[in-house]
mmCIF file of C-alpha atoms and ligand atoms in Angstrom:
data_model
loop_
_atom_site.group_PDB
_atom_site.id
_atom_site.type_symbol
_atom_site.label_atom_id
_atom_site.label_comp_id
_atom_site.label_asym_id
_atom_site.label_seq_id
_atom_site.Cartn_x
_atom_site.Cartn_y
_atom_site.Cartn_z
ATOM 1 C CA MET N 1 -38.366 -19.349 13.778
ATOM 2 C CA ARG N 2 -34.956 -19.493 12.385
ATOM 3 C CA ILE N 3 -33.629 -16.608 10.729
ATOM 4 C CA SER N 4 -30.636 -16.179 8.671
ATOM 5 C CA LEU N 5 -28.747 -12.836 8.651
ATOM 6 C CA LEU N 6 -26.627 -12.150 4.709
ATOM 7 C CA GLY N 7 -25.240 -9.305 3.542
ATOM 8 C CA PRO N 8 -21.959 -8.556 2.387
ATOM 9 C CA PRO N 9 -18.751 -8.430 5.145
ATOM 10 C CA GLY N 10 -18.890 -5.065 6.945
ATOM 11 C CA SER N 11 -22.862 -4.916 6.276
ATOM 12 C CA GLY N 12 -23.056 -5.961 10.525
ATOM 13 C CA LYS N 13 -24.835 -9.261 10.460
ATOM 14 C CA GLY N 14 -22.558 -9.898 13.588
ATOM 15 C CA ILE N 15 -23.461 -7.096 15.373
ATOM 16 C CA TYR N 16 -27.545 -7.585 14.831
ATOM 17 C CA ALA N 17 -27.072 -11.346 15.469
ATOM 18 C CA GLU N 18 -25.457 -10.809 18.561
ATOM 19 C CA LYS N 19 -27.940 -8.655 19.826
ATOM 20 C CA LEU N 20 -31.135 -10.186 18.605
ATOM 21 C CA GLY N 21 -29.704 -13.283 20.686
ATOM 22 C CA LYS N 22 -29.135 -11.552 23.566
ATOM 23 C CA ASP N 23 -32.862 -10.057 23.816
ATOM 24 C CA PHE N 24 -34.659 -13.364 22.954
ATOM 25 C CA ARG N 25 -32.112 -15.648 24.751
ATOM 26 C CA VAL N 26 -31.916 -17.353 21.059
ATOM 27 C CA PRO N 27 -28.810 -19.212 20.190
ATOM 28 C CA VAL N 28 -26.607 -17.624 17.345
ATOM 29 C CA ILE N 29 -24.824 -19.533 15.059
ATOM 30 C CA SER N 30 -21.943 -17.803 13.585
ATOM 31 C CA VAL N 31 -20.058 -19.630 11.022
ATOM 32 C CA GLY N 32 -16.983 -16.654 10.803
ATOM 33 C CA ASN N 33 -17.089 -17.022 14.832
ATOM 34 C CA ILE N 34 -17.206 -20.634 15.040
ATOM 35 C CA LEU N 35 -14.356 -21.180 12.091
ATOM 36 C CA ARG N 36 -12.091 -18.548 13.979
ATOM 37 C CA GLU N 37 -12.108 -20.758 17.042
ATOM 38 C CA GLU N 38 -11.162 -23.473 15.176
ATOM 39 C CA VAL N 39 -8.451 -21.865 14.123
ATOM 40 C CA GLU N 40 -7.574 -20.217 17.363
ATOM 41 C CA ASN N 41 -7.571 -23.976 18.995
ATOM 42 C CA LYS N 42 -5.256 -25.028 16.292
ATOM 43 C CA THR N 43 -7.893 -27.835 16.109
ATOM 44 C CA GLU N 44 -7.226 -30.246 12.816
ATOM 45 C CA ILE N 45 -9.604 -28.374 11.096
ATOM 46 C CA GLY N 46 -8.511 -24.888 11.984
ATOM 47 C CA LYS N 47 -4.983 -25.657 10.494
ATOM 48 C CA LYS N 48 -7.146 -27.028 7.142
ATOM 49 C CA ILE N 49 -8.918 -23.867 6.963
ATOM 50 C CA GLU N 50 -6.167 -21.098 8.546
ATOM 51 C CA ASN N 51 -4.914 -20.067 5.148
ATOM 52 C CA SER N 52 -8.179 -19.752 2.777
ATOM 53 C CA MET N 53 -9.956 -17.866 5.887
ATOM 54 C CA LYS N 54 -7.041 -15.496 5.827
ATOM 55 C CA LYS N 55 -7.297 -14.657 2.077
ATOM 56 C CA GLY N 56 -11.179 -14.403 2.772
ATOM 57 C CA ASN N 57 -11.760 -17.306 1.179
ATOM 58 C CA LEU N 58 -14.634 -19.503 1.695
ATOM 59 C CA VAL N 59 -14.230 -22.450 3.866
ATOM 60 C CA PRO N 60 -15.351 -26.241 2.090
ATOM 61 C CA ASP N 61 -19.423 -26.793 1.933
ATOM 62 C CA GLU N 62 -19.276 -30.250 3.417
ATOM 63 C CA LEU N 63 -17.232 -28.433 6.443
ATOM 64 C CA VAL N 64 -19.182 -25.529 7.214
ATOM 65 C CA LEU N 65 -22.513 -27.982 6.939
ATOM 66 C CA LYS N 66 -21.205 -30.706 9.071
ATOM 67 C CA LEU N 67 -20.396 -27.740 11.931
ATOM 68 C CA VAL N 68 -23.968 -25.734 11.541
ATOM 69 C CA ASN N 69 -25.736 -29.377 11.938
ATOM 70 C CA ASP N 70 -23.900 -30.346 14.914
ATOM 71 C CA ARG N 71 -24.749 -27.312 16.561
ATOM 72 C CA ALA N 72 -28.441 -26.471 14.959
ATOM 73 C CA GLY N 73 -29.841 -30.518 15.851
ATOM 74 C CA LYS N 74 -33.529 -29.833 16.104
ATOM 75 C CA LYS N 75 -33.715 -26.366 17.774
ATOM 76 C CA GLU N 76 -36.976 -24.594 16.853
ATOM 77 C CA ASP N 77 -35.441 -21.220 17.355
ATOM 78 C CA ILE N 78 -31.962 -20.229 15.734
ATOM 79 C CA ILE N 79 -30.166 -17.041 14.872
ATOM 80 C CA PHE N 80 -28.000 -17.853 11.815
ATOM 81 C CA ASP N 81 -24.984 -15.194 11.133
ATOM 82 C CA GLY N 82 -23.502 -15.392 7.755
ATOM 83 C CA PHE N 83 -25.265 -19.579 6.477
ATOM 84 C CA PRO N 84 -25.905 -20.104 3.990
ATOM 85 C CA ARG N 85 -23.249 -18.857 1.702
ATOM 86 C CA THR N 86 -23.254 -20.818 -0.779
ATOM 87 C CA ILE N 87 -26.092 -22.581 -3.353
ATOM 88 C CA LYS N 88 -24.653 -25.909 -1.704
ATOM 89 C CA GLN N 89 -24.806 -24.653 1.591
ATOM 90 C CA ILE N 90 -28.940 -24.365 1.197
ATOM 91 C CA ASN N 91 -29.796 -27.668 2.938
ATOM 92 C CA VAL N 92 -30.816 -26.841 6.464
ATOM 93 C CA ASP N 93 -34.244 -25.465 7.058
ATOM 94 C CA ILE N 94 -33.929 -21.487 7.505
ATOM 95 C CA ASP N 95 -37.598 -19.433 7.729
ATOM 96 C CA LEU N 96 -36.463 -16.506 6.990
ATOM 97 C CA ILE N 97 -33.887 -14.612 5.161
ATOM 98 C CA VAL N 98 -32.748 -11.192 6.306
ATOM 99 C CA SER N 99 -30.915 -9.224 3.384
ATOM 100 C CA LEU N 100 -28.529 -6.508 4.529
ATOM 101 C CA THR N 101 -27.591 -3.997 1.710
ATOM 102 C CA CYS N 102 -24.904 -2.381 1.926
ATOM 103 C CA SER N 103 -22.655 -0.121 -0.917
ATOM 104 C CA ASP N 104 -19.070 -1.808 -1.260
ATOM 105 C CA LYS N 105 -17.768 1.823 0.088
ATOM 106 C CA VAL N 106 -19.726 1.234 3.331
ATOM 107 C CA CYS N 107 -18.195 -1.894 3.954
ATOM 108 C CA ILE N 108 -14.827 -1.081 3.141
ATOM 109 C CA LYS N 109 -14.689 1.701 5.774
ATOM 110 C CA ARG N 110 -16.849 0.086 8.267
ATOM 111 C CA ILE N 111 -14.140 -2.987 7.810
ATOM 112 C CA LYS N 112 -11.290 -1.263 8.228
ATOM 113 C CA ASP N 113 -12.312 0.426 11.388
ATOM 114 C CA ARG N 114 -13.587 -2.542 12.666
ATOM 115 C CA ARG N 115 -11.996 -4.246 15.629
ATOM 116 C CA ILE N 116 -13.228 -7.181 17.792
ATOM 117 C CA CYS N 117 -12.558 -8.816 21.585
ATOM 118 C CA GLU N 118 -10.163 -11.602 21.113
ATOM 119 C CA LYS N 119 -11.517 -13.301 23.896
ATOM 120 C CA CYS N 120 -15.076 -13.120 23.175
ATOM 121 C CA ASN N 121 -15.558 -11.761 19.702
ATOM 122 C CA LYS N 122 -17.880 -8.795 20.794
ATOM 123 C CA ILE N 123 -17.502 -6.617 17.605
ATOM 124 C CA TYR N 124 -17.071 -3.024 18.316
ATOM 125 C CA ASN N 125 -16.204 -0.043 15.468
ATOM 126 C CA ILE N 126 -13.484 2.724 16.598
ATOM 127 C CA LEU N 127 -15.656 5.383 15.290
ATOM 128 C CA THR N 128 -19.561 4.806 15.379
ATOM 129 C CA LEU N 129 -19.547 1.553 18.297
ATOM 130 C CA LYS N 130 -17.021 2.122 21.015
ATOM 131 C CA PRO N 131 -15.728 0.873 23.847
ATOM 132 C CA LYS N 132 -15.737 2.750 26.903
ATOM 133 C CA LYS N 133 -12.111 1.678 27.464
ATOM 134 C CA LYS N 134 -9.775 2.409 24.238
ATOM 135 C CA GLY N 135 -8.898 -0.910 23.328
ATOM 136 C CA ILE N 136 -10.446 -3.186 26.030
ATOM 137 C CA CYS N 137 -13.605 -4.980 25.587
ATOM 138 C CA ASP N 138 -16.472 -3.656 27.459
ATOM 139 C CA VAL N 139 -18.012 -6.964 28.468
ATOM 140 C CA CYS N 140 -14.741 -9.036 29.232
ATOM 141 C CA GLY N 141 -11.634 -6.925 29.448
ATOM 142 C CA GLY N 142 -10.290 -8.944 26.969
ATOM 143 C CA LYS N 143 -8.415 -7.277 24.071
ATOM 144 C CA LEU N 144 -9.625 -5.252 20.663
ATOM 145 C CA VAL N 145 -7.967 -6.348 17.849
ATOM 146 C CA SER N 146 -8.207 -6.548 14.243
ATOM 147 C CA ARG N 147 -8.949 -8.992 12.348
ATOM 148 C CA ASN N 148 -6.408 -11.039 10.112
ATOM 149 C CA ASP N 149 -8.602 -10.445 7.186
ATOM 150 C CA GLN N 150 -8.914 -7.069 7.163
ATOM 151 C CA GLY N 151 -6.691 -5.400 4.543
ATOM 152 C CA GLU N 152 -7.981 -3.624 1.577
ATOM 153 C CA ASP N 153 -6.774 -6.475 -0.663
ATOM 154 C CA VAL N 154 -8.417 -8.882 1.138
ATOM 155 C CA ILE N 155 -11.722 -7.404 1.598
ATOM 156 C CA LYS N 156 -11.870 -6.536 -2.465
ATOM 157 C CA ASP N 157 -11.686 -9.942 -2.810
ATOM 158 C CA ARG N 158 -14.309 -11.095 -0.147
ATOM 159 C CA LEU N 159 -16.756 -8.830 -1.586
ATOM 160 C CA ARG N 160 -16.100 -10.477 -4.785
ATOM 161 C CA ILE N 161 -16.862 -13.729 -3.434
ATOM 162 C CA PHE N 162 -19.849 -12.612 -1.642
ATOM 163 C CA ARG N 163 -21.709 -11.272 -5.139
ATOM 164 C CA LYS N 164 -20.487 -14.607 -6.833
ATOM 165 C CA GLU N 165 -21.498 -16.807 -4.054
ATOM 166 C CA THR N 166 -23.927 -15.459 -1.778
ATOM 167 C CA LEU N 167 -25.716 -12.424 -3.988
ATOM 168 C CA PRO N 168 -27.608 -16.487 -5.962
ATOM 169 C CA VAL N 169 -28.594 -17.708 -2.788
ATOM 170 C CA ILE N 170 -30.232 -14.320 -1.557
ATOM 171 C CA GLU N 171 -31.464 -14.575 -5.394
ATOM 172 C CA TYR N 172 -33.184 -18.100 -4.485
ATOM 173 C CA PHE N 173 -34.436 -16.874 -1.152
ATOM 174 C CA LYS N 174 -36.032 -13.790 -2.866
ATOM 175 C CA LYS N 175 -37.919 -16.135 -5.640
ATOM 176 C CA LYS N 176 -38.952 -18.548 -2.807
ATOM 177 C CA GLY N 177 -40.761 -15.311 -0.914
ATOM 178 C CA ASN N 178 -39.338 -15.629 2.264
ATOM 179 C CA LEU N 179 -36.548 -12.885 2.559
ATOM 180 C CA ASP N 180 -36.742 -9.386 3.776
ATOM 181 C CA GLU N 181 -34.380 -6.558 2.654
ATOM 182 C CA ILE N 182 -33.140 -4.587 4.979
ATOM 183 C CA ASN N 183 -30.858 -1.108 4.163
ATOM 184 C CA ALA N 184 -28.153 -1.803 6.505
ATOM 185 C CA GLU N 185 -26.635 1.877 5.380
ATOM 186 C CA ARG N 186 -28.406 3.428 8.596
ATOM 187 C CA SER N 187 -27.556 3.424 11.986
ATOM 188 C CA VAL N 188 -27.031 0.601 14.521
ATOM 189 C CA ASP N 189 -30.195 1.048 16.566
ATOM 190 C CA ASP N 190 -32.993 1.774 13.440
ATOM 191 C CA ILE N 191 -31.497 -1.010 11.209
ATOM 192 C CA TYR N 192 -31.944 -3.487 14.645
ATOM 193 C CA LEU N 193 -35.181 -2.403 15.005
ATOM 194 C CA ASP N 194 -36.146 -3.402 11.951
ATOM 195 C CA ILE N 195 -34.551 -6.535 12.206
ATOM 196 C CA ARG N 196 -36.440 -7.323 15.571
ATOM 197 C CA LYS N 197 -39.481 -7.038 13.978
ATOM 198 C CA LEU N 198 -39.168 -9.825 11.863
ATOM 199 C CA PHE N 199 -38.306 -12.311 14.765
ATOM 200 C CA LYS N 200 -40.590 -14.019 15.793
ATOM 201 C CA PRO N 201 -39.468 -17.034 18.149
ATOM 202 C CA LYS N 202 -41.392 -19.705 18.502
ATOM 203 C CA LYS N 203 -40.498 -20.198 22.205
HETATM 204 P P1 ADP W 301 -17.495 -11.663 7.222
HETATM 205 O O1 ADP W 301 -19.401 -11.121 6.974
HETATM 206 O O2 ADP W 301 -17.108 -10.131 7.577
HETATM 207 O O3 ADP W 301 -17.120 -12.353 5.498
HETATM 208 P P2 ADP W 301 -17.422 -13.319 8.779
HETATM 209 O O4 ADP W 301 -17.210 -13.644 10.337
HETATM 210 O O5 ADP W 301 -19.053 -13.791 8.528
HETATM 211 O O6 ADP W 301 -17.019 -12.178 8.506
HETATM 212 O O7 ADP W 301 -16.851 -14.248 8.076
HETATM 213 C C1 ADP W 301 -15.099 -15.063 8.161
HETATM 214 C C2 ADP W 301 -14.740 -15.660 7.257
HETATM 215 O O8 ADP W 301 -15.063 -17.059 7.533
HETATM 216 C C3 ADP W 301 -15.381 -15.643 5.577
HETATM 217 O O9 ADP W 301 -14.453 -14.724 4.844
HETATM 218 C C4 ADP W 301 -14.851 -16.840 5.294
HETATM 219 O O10 ADP W 301 -13.608 -17.775 5.228
HETATM 220 C C5 ADP W 301 -15.336 -17.970 6.633
HETATM 221 N N1 ADP W 301 -16.852 -18.140 6.506
HETATM 222 C C6 ADP W 301 -17.932 -17.267 7.236
HETATM 223 N N2 ADP W 301 -19.198 -18.169 6.920
HETATM 224 C C7 ADP W 301 -19.020 -19.332 6.042
HETATM 225 C C8 ADP W 301 -19.623 -19.871 5.043
HETATM 226 N N3 ADP W 301 -20.848 -19.974 5.288
HETATM 227 N N4 ADP W 301 -19.165 -20.840 4.377
HETATM 228 C C9 ADP W 301 -18.195 -20.719 4.116
HETATM 229 N N5 ADP W 301 -16.963 -20.212 4.844
HETATM 230 C C10 ADP W 301 -17.259 -19.028 5.719
#
């Protein structure tokens, strides 16, 4: 099964995608992580997208589609995190969309409290998903940092872009009948249980 987690920035897509991937041993395609790696590694692509990512803008559709297609191939079981984010990106087979719903207020608070491991990208929250040792990743010992797109103005822009570009994608799949909505303002464990029930890998 190819499942995709969509929702506003801060709704928790990344955390649940990572958990599902581990539990079911299924590959996760996190477009945000892939793009951040390109920037960190200073690749040709990375240099081109660095500025727009910092501002919270979306990266061009053609580029995202290429990166996703290269990784997805013909794999039957995949977890997509943050894809497709625009109508033009609806160009890859996906069986089920999980739409995480969350108010702007909660999203903004969560993003401010979010930290990620600079080495392995694992996501933490300084209030609700704390590491065992302050500032250090439980898994790889890497340093926990804020992302460079976490400023209040940038967050508000990303929420605006979500409404303009990604809500139409959610509406499209809702009409098609392969979308489940999940209230993402509950505890991580409760939300994850609900998402887990929806994922039925083929292998
Ligand atoms: P968030 O869900 O908090 O926005 P992500 O890690 O999913 O975080 O995305 C971070 C950034 O990566 C986005 O602001 C955007 O610049 C870029 N990005 C991620 N997914 C896509 C996509 N499908 N299309 C275009 N740009 C994307």
